[in-house]
Tab-separated table of N, CA and C in Angstrom:
chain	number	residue	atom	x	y	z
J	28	UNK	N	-34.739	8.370	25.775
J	28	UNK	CA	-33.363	8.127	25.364
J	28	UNK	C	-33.358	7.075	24.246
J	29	UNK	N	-32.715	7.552	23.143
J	29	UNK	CA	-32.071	6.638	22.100
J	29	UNK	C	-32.081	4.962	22.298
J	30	UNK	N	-31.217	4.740	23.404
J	30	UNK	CA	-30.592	3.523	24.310
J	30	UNK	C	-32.189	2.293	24.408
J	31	UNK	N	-32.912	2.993	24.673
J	31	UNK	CA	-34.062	2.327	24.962
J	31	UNK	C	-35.080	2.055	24.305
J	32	UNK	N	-34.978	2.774	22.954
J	32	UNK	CA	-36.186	2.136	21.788
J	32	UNK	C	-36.216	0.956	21.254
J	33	UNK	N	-37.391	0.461	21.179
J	33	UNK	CA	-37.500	-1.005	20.753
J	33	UNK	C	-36.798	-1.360	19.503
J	34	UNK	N	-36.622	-0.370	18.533
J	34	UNK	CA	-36.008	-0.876	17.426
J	34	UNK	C	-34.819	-1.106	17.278
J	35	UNK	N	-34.323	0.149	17.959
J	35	UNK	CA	-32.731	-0.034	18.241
J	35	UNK	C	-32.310	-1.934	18.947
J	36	UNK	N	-33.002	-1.504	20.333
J	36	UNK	CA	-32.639	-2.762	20.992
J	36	UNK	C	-32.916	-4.131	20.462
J	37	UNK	N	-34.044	-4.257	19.380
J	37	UNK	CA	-34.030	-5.084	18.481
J	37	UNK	C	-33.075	-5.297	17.601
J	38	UNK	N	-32.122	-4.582	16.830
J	38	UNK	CA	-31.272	-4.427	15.756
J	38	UNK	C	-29.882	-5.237	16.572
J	39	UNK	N	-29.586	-4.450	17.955
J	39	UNK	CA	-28.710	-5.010	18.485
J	39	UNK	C	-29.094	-6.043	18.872
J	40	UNK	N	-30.077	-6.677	19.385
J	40	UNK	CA	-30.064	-8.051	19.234
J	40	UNK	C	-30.089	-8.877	18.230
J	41	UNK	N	-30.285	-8.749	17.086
J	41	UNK	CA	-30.687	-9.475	15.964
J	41	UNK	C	-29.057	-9.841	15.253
J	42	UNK	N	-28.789	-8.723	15.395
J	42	UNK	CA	-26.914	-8.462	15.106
J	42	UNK	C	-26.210	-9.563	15.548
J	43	UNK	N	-26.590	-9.657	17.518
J	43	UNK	CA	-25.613	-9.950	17.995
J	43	UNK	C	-25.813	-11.391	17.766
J	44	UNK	N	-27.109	-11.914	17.505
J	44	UNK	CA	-27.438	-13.339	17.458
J	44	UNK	C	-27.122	-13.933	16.269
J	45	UNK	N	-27.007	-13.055	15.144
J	45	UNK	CA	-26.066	-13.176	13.499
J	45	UNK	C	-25.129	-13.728	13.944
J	46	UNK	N	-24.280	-12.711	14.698
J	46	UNK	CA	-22.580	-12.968	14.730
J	46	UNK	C	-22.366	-14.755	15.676
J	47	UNK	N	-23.550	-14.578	16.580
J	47	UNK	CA	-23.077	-16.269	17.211
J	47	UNK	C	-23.282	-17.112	16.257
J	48	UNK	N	-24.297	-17.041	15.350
J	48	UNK	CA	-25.100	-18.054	14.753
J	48	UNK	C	-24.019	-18.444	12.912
J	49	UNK	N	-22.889	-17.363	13.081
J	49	UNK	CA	-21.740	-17.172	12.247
J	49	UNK	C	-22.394	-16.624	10.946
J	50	UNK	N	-23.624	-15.462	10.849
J	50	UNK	CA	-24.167	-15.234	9.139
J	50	UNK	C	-23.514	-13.675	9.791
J	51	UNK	N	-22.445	-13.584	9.260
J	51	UNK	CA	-21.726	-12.681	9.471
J	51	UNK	C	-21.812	-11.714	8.612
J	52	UNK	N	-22.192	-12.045	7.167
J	52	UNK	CA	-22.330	-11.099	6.452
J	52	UNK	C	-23.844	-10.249	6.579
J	53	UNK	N	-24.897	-10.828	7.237
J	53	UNK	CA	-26.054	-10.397	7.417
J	53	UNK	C	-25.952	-9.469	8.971
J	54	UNK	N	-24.915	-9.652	9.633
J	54	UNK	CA	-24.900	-9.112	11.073
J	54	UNK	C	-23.925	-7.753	10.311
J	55	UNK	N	-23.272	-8.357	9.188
J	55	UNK	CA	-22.608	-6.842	9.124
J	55	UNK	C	-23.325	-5.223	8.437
J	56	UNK	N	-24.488	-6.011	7.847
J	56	UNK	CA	-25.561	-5.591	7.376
J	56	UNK	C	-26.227	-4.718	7.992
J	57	UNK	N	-26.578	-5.245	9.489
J	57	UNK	CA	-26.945	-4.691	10.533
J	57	UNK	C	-26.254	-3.677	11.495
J	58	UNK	N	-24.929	-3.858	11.042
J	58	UNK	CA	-24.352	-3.177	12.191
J	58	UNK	C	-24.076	-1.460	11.190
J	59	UNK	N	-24.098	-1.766	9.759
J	59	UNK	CA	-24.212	-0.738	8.886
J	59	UNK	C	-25.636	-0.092	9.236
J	60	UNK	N	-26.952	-0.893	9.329
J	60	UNK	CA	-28.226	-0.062	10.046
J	60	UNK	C	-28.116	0.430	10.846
J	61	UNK	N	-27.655	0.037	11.898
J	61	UNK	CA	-27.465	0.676	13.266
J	61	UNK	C	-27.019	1.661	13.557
J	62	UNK	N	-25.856	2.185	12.791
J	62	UNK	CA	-24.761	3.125	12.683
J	62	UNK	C	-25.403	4.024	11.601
J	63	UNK	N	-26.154	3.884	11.012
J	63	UNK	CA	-27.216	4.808	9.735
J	63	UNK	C	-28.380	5.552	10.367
J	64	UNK	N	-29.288	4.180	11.238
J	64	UNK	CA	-30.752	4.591	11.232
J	64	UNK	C	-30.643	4.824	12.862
J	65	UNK	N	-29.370	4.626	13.627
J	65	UNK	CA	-29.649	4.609	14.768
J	65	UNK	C	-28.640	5.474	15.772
J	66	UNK	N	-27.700	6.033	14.735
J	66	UNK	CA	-26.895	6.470	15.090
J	66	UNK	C	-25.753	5.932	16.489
J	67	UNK	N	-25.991	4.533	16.382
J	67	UNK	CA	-24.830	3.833	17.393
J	67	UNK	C	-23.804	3.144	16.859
J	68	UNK	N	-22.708	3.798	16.351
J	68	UNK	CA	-21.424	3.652	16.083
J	68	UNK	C	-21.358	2.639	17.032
J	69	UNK	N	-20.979	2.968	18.241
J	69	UNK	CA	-20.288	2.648	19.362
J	69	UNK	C	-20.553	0.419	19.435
J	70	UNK	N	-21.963	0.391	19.354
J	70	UNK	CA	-22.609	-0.720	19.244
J	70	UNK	C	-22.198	-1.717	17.681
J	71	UNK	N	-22.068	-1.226	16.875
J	71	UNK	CA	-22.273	-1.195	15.468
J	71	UNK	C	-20.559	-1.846	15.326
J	72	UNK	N	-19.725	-0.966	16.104
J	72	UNK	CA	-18.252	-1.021	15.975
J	72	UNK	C	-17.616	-2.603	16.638
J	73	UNK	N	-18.606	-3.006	18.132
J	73	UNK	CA	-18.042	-3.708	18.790
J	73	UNK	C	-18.245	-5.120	17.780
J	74	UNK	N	-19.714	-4.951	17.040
J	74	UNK	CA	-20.008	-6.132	16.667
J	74	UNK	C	-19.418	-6.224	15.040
J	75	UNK	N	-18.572	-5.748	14.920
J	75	UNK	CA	-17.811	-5.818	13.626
J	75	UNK	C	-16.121	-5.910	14.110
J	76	UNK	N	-16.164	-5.458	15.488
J	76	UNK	CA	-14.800	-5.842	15.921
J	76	UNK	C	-14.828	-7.699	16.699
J	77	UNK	N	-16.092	-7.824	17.085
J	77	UNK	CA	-16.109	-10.099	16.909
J	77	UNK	C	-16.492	-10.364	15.877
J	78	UNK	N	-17.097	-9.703	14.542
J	78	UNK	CA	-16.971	-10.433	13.670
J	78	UNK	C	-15.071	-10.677	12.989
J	79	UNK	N	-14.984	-9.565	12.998
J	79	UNK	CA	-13.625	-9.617	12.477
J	79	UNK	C	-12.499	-10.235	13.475
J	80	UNK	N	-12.655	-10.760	14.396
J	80	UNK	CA	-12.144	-11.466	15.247
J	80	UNK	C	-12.219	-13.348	14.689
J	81	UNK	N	-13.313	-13.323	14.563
J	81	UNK	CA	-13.906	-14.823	14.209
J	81	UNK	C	-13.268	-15.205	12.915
J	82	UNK	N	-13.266	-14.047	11.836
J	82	UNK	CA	-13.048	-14.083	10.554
J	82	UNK	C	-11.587	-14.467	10.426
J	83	UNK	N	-10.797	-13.949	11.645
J	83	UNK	CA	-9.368	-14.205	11.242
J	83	UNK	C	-9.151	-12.890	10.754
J	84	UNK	N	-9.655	-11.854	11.059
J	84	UNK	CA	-9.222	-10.473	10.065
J	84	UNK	C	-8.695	-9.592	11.311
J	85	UNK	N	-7.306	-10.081	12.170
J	85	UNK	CA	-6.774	-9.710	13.267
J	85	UNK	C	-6.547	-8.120	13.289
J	86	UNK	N	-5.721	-7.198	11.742
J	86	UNK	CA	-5.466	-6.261	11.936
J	86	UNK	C	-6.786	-5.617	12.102
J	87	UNK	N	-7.669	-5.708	11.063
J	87	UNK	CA	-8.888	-4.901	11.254
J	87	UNK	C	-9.848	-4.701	12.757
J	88	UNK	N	-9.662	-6.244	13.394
J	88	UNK	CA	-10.288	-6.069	14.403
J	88	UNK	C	-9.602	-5.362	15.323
J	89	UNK	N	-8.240	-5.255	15.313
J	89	UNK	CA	-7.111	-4.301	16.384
J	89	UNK	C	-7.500	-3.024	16.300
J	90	UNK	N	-7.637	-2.505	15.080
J	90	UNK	CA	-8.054	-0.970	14.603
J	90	UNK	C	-9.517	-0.834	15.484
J	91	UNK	N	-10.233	-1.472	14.209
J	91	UNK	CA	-11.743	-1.060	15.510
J	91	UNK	C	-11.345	-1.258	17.138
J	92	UNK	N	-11.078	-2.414	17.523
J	92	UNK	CA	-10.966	-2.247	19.030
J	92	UNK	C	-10.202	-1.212	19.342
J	93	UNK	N	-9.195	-0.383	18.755
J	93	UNK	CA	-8.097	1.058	19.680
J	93	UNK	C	-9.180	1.646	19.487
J	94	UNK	N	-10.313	2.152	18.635
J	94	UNK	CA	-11.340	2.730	18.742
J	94	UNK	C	-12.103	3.022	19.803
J	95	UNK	N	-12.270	1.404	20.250
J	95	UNK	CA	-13.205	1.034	21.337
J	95	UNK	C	-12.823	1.428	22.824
């Protein structure tokens, strides 16, 4: 399964530790890989819906989250 390859689960971690660490533009980077090379929207979406949370970018993050 997809879910369980090292690279994937690497990407989502690397992402998610961007977005705490606030290099938001490099986590968004990632979440564009993820959704390319890894085909996880789903993952890709959440972590662009706390970046855009953090950012102050309320409507955008509302949109992605009805997504979610």
């Amino acid at each position: 399964m997809h879910e369980t390859r090292p690279y994937m689960r690497g990407l989502r971690n690397l992402c998610r530790t961007l977005v705490r660490a606030g290099r938001y533009d490099e986590a968004l980077a990632l979440c564009d890989r993820l959704e390319r090379e890894c085909g996880d929207d789903l993952t890709a979406d959440a972590q662009r819906t706390s970046i855009r949370l953090n950012t102050g970018r309320w409507e955008e993050a509302r949109s992605l989250g009805d997504r979610l």
